[in-house]
Coordinates of C-alpha atoms in Angstrom, one line a residue:
X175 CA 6.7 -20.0 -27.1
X176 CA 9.8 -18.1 -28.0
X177 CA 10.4 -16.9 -31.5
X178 CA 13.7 -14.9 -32.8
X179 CA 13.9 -14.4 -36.8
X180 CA 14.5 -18.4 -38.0
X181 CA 14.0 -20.0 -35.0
X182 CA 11.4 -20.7 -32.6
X183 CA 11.3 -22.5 -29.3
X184 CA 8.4 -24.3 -27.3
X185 CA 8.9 -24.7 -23.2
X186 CA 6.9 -26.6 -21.3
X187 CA 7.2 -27.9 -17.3
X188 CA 6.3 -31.4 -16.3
X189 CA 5.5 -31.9 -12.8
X190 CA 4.9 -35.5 -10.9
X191 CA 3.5 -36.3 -7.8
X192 CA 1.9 -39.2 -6.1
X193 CA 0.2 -37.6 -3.4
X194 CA -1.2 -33.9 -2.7
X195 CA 1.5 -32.2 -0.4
X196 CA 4.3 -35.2 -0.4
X197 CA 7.0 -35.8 -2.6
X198 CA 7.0 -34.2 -6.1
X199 CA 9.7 -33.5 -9.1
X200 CA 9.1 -30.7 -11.8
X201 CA 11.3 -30.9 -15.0
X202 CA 11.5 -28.4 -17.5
X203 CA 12.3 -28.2 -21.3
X204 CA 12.7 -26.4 -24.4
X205 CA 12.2 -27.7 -28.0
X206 CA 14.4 -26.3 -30.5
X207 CA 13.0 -25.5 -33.8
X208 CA 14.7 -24.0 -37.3
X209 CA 13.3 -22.5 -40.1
X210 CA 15.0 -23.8 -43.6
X211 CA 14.6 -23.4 -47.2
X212 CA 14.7 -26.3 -49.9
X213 CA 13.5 -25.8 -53.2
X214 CA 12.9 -22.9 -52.7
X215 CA 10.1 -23.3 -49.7
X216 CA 10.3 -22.9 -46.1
X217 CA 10.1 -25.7 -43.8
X218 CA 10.6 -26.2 -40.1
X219 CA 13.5 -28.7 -38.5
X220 CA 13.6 -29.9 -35.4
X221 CA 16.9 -28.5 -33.6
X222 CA 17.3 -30.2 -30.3
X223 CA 16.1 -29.6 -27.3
X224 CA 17.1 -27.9 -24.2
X225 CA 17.2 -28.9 -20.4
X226 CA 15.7 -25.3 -18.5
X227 CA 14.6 -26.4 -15.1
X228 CA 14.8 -29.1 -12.2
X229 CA 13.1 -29.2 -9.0
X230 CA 12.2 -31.9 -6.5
X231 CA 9.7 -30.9 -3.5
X232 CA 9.1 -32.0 -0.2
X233 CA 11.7 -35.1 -0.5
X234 CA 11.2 -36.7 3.5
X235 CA 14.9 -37.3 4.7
X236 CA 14.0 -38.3 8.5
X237 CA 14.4 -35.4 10.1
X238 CA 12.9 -32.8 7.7
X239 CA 11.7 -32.3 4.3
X240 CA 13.9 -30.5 1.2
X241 CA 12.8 -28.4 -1.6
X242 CA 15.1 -26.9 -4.3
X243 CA 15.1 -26.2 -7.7
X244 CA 17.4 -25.5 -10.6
X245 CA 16.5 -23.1 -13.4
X246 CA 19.4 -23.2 -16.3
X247 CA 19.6 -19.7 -18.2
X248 CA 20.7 -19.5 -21.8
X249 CA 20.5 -16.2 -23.5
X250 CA 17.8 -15.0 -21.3
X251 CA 17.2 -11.1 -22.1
X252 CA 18.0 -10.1 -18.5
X253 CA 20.5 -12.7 -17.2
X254 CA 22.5 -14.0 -20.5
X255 CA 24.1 -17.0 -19.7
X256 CA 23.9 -19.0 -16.4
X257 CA 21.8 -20.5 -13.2
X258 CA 19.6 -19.9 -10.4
X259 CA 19.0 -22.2 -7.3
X260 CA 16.7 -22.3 -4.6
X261 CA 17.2 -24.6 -1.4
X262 CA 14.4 -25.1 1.3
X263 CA 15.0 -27.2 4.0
X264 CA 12.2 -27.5 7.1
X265 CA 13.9 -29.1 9.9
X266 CA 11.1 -30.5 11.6
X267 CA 13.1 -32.6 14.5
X268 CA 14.4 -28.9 15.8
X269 CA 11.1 -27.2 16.0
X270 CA 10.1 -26.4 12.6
X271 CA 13.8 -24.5 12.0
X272 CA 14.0 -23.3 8.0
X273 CA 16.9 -22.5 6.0
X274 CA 16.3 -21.3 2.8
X275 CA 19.2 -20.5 0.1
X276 CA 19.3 -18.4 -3.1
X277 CA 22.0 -17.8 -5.7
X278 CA 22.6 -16.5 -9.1
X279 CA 25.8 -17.2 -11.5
X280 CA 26.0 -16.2 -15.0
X281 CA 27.2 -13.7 -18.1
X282 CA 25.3 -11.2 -20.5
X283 CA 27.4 -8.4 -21.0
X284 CA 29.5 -9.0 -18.1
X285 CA 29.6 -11.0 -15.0
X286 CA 27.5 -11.0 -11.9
X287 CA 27.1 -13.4 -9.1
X288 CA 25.0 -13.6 -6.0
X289 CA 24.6 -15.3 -2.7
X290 CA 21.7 -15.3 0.2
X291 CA 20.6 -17.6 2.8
X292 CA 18.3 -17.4 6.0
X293 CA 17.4 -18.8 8.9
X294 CA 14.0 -19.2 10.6
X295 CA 12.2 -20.7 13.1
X296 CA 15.3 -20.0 16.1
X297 CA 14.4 -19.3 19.7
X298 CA 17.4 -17.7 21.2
X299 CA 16.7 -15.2 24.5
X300 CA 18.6 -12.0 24.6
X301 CA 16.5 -10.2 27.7
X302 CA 13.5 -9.1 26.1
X303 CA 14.4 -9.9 22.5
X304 CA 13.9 -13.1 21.6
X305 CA 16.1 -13.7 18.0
X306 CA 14.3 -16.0 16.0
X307 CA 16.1 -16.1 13.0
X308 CA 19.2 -14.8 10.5
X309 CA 19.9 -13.8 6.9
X310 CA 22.8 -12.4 5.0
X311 CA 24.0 -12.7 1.3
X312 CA 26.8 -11.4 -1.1
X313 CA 26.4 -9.8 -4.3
X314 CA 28.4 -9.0 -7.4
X315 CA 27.3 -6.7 -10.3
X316 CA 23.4 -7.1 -9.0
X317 CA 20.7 -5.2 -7.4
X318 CA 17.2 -5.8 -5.7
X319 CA 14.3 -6.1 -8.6
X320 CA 11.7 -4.4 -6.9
X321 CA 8.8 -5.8 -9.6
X322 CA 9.8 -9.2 -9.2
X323 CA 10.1 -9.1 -5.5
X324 CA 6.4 -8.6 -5.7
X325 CA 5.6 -11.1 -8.0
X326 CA 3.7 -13.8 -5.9
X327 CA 5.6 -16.6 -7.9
X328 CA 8.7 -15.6 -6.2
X329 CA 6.9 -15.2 -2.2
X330 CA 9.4 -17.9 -1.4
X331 CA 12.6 -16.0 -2.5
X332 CA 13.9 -13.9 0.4
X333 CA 15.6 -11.2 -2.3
X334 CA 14.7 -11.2 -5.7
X335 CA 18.2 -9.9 -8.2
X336 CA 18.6 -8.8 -11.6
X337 CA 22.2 -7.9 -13.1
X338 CA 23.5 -4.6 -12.9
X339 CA 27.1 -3.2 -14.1
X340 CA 27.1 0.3 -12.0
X341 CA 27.4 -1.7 -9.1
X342 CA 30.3 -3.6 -6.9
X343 CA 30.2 -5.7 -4.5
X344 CA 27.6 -5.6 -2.2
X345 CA 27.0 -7.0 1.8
X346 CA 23.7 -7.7 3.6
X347 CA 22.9 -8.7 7.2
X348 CA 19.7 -9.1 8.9
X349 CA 18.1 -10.3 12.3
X350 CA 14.5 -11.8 12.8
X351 CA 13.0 -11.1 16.3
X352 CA 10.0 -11.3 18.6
X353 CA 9.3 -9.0 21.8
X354 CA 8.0 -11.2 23.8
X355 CA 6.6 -13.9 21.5
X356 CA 5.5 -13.3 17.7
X357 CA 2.4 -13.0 18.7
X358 CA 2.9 -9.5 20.2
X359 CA 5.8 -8.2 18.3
X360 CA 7.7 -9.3 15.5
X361 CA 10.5 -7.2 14.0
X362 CA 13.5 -7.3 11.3
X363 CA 16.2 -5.1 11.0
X364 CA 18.7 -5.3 8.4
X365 CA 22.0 -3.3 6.8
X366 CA 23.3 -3.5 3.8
X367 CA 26.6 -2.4 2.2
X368 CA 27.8 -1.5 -1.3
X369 CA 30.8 -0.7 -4.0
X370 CA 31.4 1.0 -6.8
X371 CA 32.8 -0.7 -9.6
X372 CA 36.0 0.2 -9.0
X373 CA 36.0 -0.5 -5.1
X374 CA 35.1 2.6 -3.4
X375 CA 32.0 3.1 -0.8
X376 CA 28.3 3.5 -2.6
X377 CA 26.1 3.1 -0.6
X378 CA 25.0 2.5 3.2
X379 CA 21.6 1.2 3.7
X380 CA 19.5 0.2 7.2
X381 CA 16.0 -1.3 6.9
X382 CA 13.4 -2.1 9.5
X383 CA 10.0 -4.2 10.4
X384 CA 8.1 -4.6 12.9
X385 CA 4.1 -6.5 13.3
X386 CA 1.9 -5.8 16.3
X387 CA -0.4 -8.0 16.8
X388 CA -3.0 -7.9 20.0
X389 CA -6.8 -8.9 21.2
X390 CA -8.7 -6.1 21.5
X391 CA -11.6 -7.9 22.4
X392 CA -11.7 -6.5 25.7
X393 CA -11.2 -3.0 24.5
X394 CA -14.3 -2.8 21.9
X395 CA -17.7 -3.0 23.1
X396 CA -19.6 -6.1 21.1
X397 CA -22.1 -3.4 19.5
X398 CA -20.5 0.5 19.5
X399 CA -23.6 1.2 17.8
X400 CA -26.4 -0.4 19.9
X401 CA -26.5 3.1 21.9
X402 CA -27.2 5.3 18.6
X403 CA -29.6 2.9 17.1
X404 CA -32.1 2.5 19.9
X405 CA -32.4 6.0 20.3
X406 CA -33.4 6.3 16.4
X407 CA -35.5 3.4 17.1
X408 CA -37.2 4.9 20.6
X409 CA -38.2 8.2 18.2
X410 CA -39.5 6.2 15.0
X411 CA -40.6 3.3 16.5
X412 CA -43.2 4.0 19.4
X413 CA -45.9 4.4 16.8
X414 CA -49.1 1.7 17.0
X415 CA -49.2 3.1 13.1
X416 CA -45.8 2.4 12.2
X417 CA -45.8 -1.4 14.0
X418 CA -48.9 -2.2 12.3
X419 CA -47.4 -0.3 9.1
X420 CA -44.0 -3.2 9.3
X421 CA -46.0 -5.9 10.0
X422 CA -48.5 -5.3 6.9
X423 CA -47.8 -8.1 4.5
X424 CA -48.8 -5.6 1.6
X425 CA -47.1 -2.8 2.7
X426 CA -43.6 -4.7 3.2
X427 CA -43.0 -5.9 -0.7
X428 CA -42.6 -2.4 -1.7
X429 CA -41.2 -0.6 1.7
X430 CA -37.7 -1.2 2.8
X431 CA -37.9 -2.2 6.7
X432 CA -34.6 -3.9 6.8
X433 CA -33.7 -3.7 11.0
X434 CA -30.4 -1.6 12.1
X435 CA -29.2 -4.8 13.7
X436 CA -28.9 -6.9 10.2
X437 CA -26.7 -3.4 8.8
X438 CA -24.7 -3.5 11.8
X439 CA -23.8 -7.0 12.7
X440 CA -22.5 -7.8 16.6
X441 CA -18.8 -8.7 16.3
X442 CA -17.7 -11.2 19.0
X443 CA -14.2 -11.6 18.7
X444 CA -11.8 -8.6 17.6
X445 CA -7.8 -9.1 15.8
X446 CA -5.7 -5.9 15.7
X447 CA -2.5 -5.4 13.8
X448 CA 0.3 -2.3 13.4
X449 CA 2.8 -2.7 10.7
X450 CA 5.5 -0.2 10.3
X451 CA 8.7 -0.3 8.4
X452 CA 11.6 2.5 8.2
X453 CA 14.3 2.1 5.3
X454 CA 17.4 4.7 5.5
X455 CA 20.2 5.4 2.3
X456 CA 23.2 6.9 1.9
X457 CA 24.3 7.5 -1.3
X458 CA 28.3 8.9 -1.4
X459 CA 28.6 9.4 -5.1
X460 CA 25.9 11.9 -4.9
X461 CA 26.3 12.5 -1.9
X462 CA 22.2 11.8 -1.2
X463 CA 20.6 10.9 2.2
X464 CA 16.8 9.6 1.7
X465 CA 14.4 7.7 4.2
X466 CA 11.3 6.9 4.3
X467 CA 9.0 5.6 6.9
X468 CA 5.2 3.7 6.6
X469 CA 2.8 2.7 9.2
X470 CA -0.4 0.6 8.7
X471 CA -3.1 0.1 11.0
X472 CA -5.9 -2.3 10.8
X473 CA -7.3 -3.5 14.4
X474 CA -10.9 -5.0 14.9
X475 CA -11.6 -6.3 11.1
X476 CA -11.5 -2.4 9.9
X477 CA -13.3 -0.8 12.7
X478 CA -9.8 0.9 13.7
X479 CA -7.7 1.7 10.2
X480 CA -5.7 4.2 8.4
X481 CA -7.2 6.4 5.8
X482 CA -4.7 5.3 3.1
X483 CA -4.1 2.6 0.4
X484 CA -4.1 -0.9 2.1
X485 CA -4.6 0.7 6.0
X486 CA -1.5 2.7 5.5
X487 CA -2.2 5.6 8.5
X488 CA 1.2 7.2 8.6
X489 CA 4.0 8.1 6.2
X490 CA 7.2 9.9 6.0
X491 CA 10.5 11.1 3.5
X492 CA 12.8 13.0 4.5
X493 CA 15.0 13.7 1.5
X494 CA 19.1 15.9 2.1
X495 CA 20.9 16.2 -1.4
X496 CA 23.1 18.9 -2.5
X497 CA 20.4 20.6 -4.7
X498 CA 17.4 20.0 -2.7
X499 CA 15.5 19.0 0.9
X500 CA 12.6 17.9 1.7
X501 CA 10.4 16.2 4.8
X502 CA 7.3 15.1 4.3
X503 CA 4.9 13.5 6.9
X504 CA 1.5 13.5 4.7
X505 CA 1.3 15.6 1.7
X506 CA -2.4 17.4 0.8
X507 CA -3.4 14.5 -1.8
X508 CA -2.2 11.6 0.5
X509 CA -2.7 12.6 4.4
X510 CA -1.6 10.5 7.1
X511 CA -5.0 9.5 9.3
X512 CA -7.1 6.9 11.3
X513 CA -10.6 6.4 10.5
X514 CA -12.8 4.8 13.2
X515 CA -16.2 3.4 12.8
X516 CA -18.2 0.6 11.2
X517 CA -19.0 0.5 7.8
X518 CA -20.5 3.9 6.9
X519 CA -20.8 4.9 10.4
X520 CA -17.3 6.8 11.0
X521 CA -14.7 9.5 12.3
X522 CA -12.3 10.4 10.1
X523 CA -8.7 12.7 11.4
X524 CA -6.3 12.8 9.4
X525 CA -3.5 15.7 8.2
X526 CA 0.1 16.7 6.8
X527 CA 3.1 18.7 7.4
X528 CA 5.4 19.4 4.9
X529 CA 9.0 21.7 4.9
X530 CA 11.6 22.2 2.4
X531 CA 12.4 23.1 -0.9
X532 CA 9.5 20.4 -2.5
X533 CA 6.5 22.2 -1.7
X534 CA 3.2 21.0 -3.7
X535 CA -0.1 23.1 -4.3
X536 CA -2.6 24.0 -1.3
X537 CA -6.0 21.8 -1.4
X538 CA -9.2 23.0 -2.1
X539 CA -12.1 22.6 0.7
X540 CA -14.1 19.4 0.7
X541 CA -16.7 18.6 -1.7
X542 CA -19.3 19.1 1.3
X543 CA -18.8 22.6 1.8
X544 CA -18.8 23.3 -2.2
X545 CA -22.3 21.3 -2.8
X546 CA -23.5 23.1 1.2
X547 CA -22.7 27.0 -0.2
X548 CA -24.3 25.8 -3.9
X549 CA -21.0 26.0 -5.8
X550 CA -18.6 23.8 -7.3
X551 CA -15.4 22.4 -5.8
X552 CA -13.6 24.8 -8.0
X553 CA -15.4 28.0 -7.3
X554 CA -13.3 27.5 -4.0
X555 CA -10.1 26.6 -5.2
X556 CA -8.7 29.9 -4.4
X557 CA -5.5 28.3 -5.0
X558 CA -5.6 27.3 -8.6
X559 CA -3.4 29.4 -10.4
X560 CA -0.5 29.6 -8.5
X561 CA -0.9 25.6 -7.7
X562 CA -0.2 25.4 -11.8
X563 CA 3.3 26.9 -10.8
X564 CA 4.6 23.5 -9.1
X565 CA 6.6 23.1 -6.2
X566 CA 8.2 26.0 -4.3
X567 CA 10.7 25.9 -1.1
X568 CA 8.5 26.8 2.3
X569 CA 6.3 25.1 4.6
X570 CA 2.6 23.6 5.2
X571 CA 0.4 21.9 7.0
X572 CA -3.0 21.0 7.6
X573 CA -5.4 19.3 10.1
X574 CA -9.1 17.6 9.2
X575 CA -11.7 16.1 11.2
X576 CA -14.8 14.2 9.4
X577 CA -18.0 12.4 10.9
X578 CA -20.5 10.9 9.1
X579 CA -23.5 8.4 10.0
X580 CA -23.9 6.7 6.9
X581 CA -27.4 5.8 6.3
X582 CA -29.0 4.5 9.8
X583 CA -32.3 2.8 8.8
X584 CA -35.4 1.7 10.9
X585 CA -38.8 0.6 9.6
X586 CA -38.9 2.4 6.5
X587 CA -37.5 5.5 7.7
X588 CA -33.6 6.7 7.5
X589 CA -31.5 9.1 8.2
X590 CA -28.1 10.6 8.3
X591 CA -25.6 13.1 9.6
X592 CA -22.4 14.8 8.5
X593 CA -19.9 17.0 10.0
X594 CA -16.4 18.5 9.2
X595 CA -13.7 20.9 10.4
X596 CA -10.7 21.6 9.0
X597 CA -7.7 24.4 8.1
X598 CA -5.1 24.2 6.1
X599 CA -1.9 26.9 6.0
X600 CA 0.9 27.3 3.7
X601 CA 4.0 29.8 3.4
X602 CA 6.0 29.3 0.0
X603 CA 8.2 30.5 -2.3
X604 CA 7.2 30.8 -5.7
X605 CA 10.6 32.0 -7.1
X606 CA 10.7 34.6 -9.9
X607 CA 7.3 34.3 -10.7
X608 CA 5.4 36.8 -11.6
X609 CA 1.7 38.4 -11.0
X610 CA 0.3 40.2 -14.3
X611 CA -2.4 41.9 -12.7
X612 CA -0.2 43.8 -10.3
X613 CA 2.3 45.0 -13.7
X614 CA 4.0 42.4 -13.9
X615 CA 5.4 42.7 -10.2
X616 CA 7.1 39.8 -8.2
X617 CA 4.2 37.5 -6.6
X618 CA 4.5 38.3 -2.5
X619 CA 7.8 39.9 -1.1
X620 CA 10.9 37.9 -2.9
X621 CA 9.0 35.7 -4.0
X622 CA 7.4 34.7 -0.7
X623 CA 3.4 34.1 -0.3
X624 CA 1.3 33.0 2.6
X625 CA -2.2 31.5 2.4
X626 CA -4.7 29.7 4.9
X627 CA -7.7 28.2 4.6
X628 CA -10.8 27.4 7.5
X629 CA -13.9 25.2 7.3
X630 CA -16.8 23.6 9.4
X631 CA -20.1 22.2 8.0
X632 CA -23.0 20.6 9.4
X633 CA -25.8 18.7 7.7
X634 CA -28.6 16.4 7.8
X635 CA -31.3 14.6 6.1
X636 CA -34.2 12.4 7.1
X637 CA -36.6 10.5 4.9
X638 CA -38.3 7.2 3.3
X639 CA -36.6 4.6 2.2
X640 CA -38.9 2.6 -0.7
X641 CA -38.7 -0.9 -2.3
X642 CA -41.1 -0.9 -5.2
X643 CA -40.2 -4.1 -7.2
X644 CA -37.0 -3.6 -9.3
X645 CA -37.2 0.0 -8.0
X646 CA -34.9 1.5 -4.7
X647 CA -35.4 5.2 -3.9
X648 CA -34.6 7.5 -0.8
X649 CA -37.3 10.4 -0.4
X650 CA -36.0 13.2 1.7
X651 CA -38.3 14.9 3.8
X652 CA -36.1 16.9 5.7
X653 CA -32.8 18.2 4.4
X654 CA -30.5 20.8 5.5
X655 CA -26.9 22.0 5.8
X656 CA -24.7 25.0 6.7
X657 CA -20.8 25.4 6.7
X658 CA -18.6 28.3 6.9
X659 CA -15.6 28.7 4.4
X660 CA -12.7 31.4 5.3
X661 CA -9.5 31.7 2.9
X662 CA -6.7 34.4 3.4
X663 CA -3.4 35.2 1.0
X664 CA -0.7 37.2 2.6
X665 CA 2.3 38.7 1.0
X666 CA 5.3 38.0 3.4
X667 CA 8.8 39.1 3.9
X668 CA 11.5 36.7 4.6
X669 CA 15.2 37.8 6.0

């Protein structure tokens, strides 16, 4: 439903098909409607209707199947006036080759057109690369929508557009491969080209992909655990009391005795998979260089990961303009990391380096130590107040190292470990800033301030694990920590 002062509009699609995943055709519509007045009372009036959308799927020609589509644009908000098309053609008779095309025509303030196709599914040996595919496209007055792109009703659509006057004409190639098979490695690299308006050089882009996939069965013992839980099972479990104790009908509705085996499940068969994907810019009418690079890691269903959002274990910028630079591999709130374990049973690296003139705030120590030393995470943020200054030029980094247990169960006792290390330094400078209690003074020398930070902790805890009805609870009955915190600010002289 689409209304607009003293008219509204109803769309619907219609979609036909015989039989699940065989032939179908889609149709599309708008109904027209007008408010008008007669005697003095409002009324609506049917106005015609429009035709928006055409699409026929999986039509069998012999040698393949074809799907396209036909979407007709009038007064859209984004694109005006015009058309998209999608083709899809699987050629089935040449091993499963698809060719897939895209374009855009139309008018809202100005013009804009735009071209892509690709090709999938070829097997052509250059040494060890095998090329398995193409794409390209031309473009007028439009630019990537990165929103849409990850709309899943546009997964079929190799580049999603949307009009744009600050741009020309614009060029893209790209290469689908596999080192040796897909199976191992699969990669994409692609350029891109761009205009201004008026027909000078915008921009220069490079992108790249690449999937490793391998079977690490051979590499990961069935049961990494199996070593760690019989020893907590030899010291708990050697008891005639604590046998009888599990086996005691009476005892066991309100005791948890849930086995280590049924927390840590054997895993037969292991997948592992590295994503990574670089993307490089050039800007000349600002004269701005910016890349970016991200790794993800999940291998053996988690048990190998990054520490990030979605398995994301490494990332990088590195940012030249005229006004500012930067590189950044990990920054203090998102590190780059692996974590290695099952479930809650885990080591954890992970760190950062950062130079340039985009320098964030230092990080305060782990929670651990806070909650170990009977303080609060802020009592040790020595950092604080001069974090609250933002950014500064300089240089940082910082390495971590984490272990943890999780909760390892047997009978009704459990028990768990943690341990952590880490250090964090930091030279910035905090420009014409200024510290009050030293009258008013520059903070450091020019400006210029150095500060580190070291940790370790160790704790532990052991105790009884209860089921009482509707009621879970852990008993400690021995707990104990210690950590070490060291932090150090130096004023420091530069040139």
């Amino acid at each position: 439903m689409v209304a607009d002062g003293s008219q509204a509009n109803l769309g619907f699609n219609v979609t036909v098909g015989l039989q699940e995943e065989r032939f179908s055709a889609t149709g599309g519509m708008m109904i027209n409607g007008l408010i008008v007045s007669e005697n003095n009372r409002q009324r609506w009036k049917y106005d015609g209707f429009n035709l928006t959308k055409l699409a026929l799927n999986n039509v069998d020609i012999g040698v393949g199947k074809i799907s396209g589509s036909l979407e007709i644009m009038r007064k859209d908000p984004l694109y005006g006036n015009g058309f998209k098309a999608h083709l899809k053609a699987e050629v089935t008779a040449l091993s499963k080759i698809t060719v897939e095309v895209n374009a855009a025509f139309g008018y809202s303030t100005f013009r804009y057109w735009g071209f892509e196709g690709s090709v999938k599914g070829l097997s052509i040996q250059a040494t060890a690369l095998k090329i398995t595919g193409f794409t390209g496209g031309a473009f007028y007055r439009m630019i990537p929508d990165r929103e849409l792109s990850m709309n899943p009703a546009y997964e079929n659509k190799a580049l999603v557009l949307k009009p744009d006057n600050t741009v020309g004409l614009a060029l893209r190639a790209g290469i689908y491969g596999s080192i040796p098979t897909d199976k191992t490695i699969d990669i994409m690299a692609g350029f891109s080209i761009s205009t201004n308006p008026n027909g000078g050089l915008a921009n220069i882009g490079f992108i790249g992909e690449a999937v490793v996939m391998a079977d690490l069965t051979k590499l990961v013992p069935g049961d990494a655990l199996a070593g760690a839980q019989k020893k907590f099972k030899e010291m708990t479990g050697n008891s005639k009391f604590l046998s009888d104790l599990k086996n005691n009908k009476t005892v066991t509705t309100f005791l948890d005795t849930k086995m280590v085996d049924e927390q840590y499940p054997v895993t037969e068969k292991i997948d592992g998979a590295i994503y990574a994907k670089l993307a490089m810019n050039y800007d000349f009418n600002n004269s701005v260089f910016h890349a970016s690079l991200d790794v993800f890691i999940d291998i053996a269903k988690g048990i190998i990961k990054g520490i990030g959002p979605n398995g994301r274990a490494g990332w990088a910028v590195v940012h030249i303009a005229p006004d500012e630079w930067y590189m950044h591999i990990g920054t203090p709130t998102d590190m780059i990391g692996l974590k290695v374990g099952f479930d809650s049973f885990y080591l954890q690296s992970s760190s950062y380096f950062m130079v340039g003139t985009r320098i964030p705030g230092s990080p305060p120590p782990p929670v651990e130590v806070a909650e170990i030393l009977g303080l609060q995470v802020q009592d040790l943020d020595y950092m604080s107040n001069l974090n609250a200054l933002g950014d500064g030029k300089g240089f940082a980094f910082g390495t971590h190292l984490k272990f943890d247990t999780g909760d390892m169960t047997a009978l009704f006792l459990y028990a768990r470990f943690q341990a952590g290390l880490g250090t964090d330094i930091m030279l910035k400078n905090y420009g014409e800033a200024k510290c009050s209690n030293r009258g008013g003074d520059q903070i450091g020398i020019n400006g210029w301030y150095a500060n580190g930070q070291a940790y370790v902790y160790l704790q532990g805890e052991l105790g009884i694990k209860i089921k009482l009805w509707f009621i879970k609870k852990k008993i400690p009955i021995i707990k104990a920590g210690v950590a070490a915190f060291c932090r150090l600010k130096v004023q420091t002289r530069i040139g």
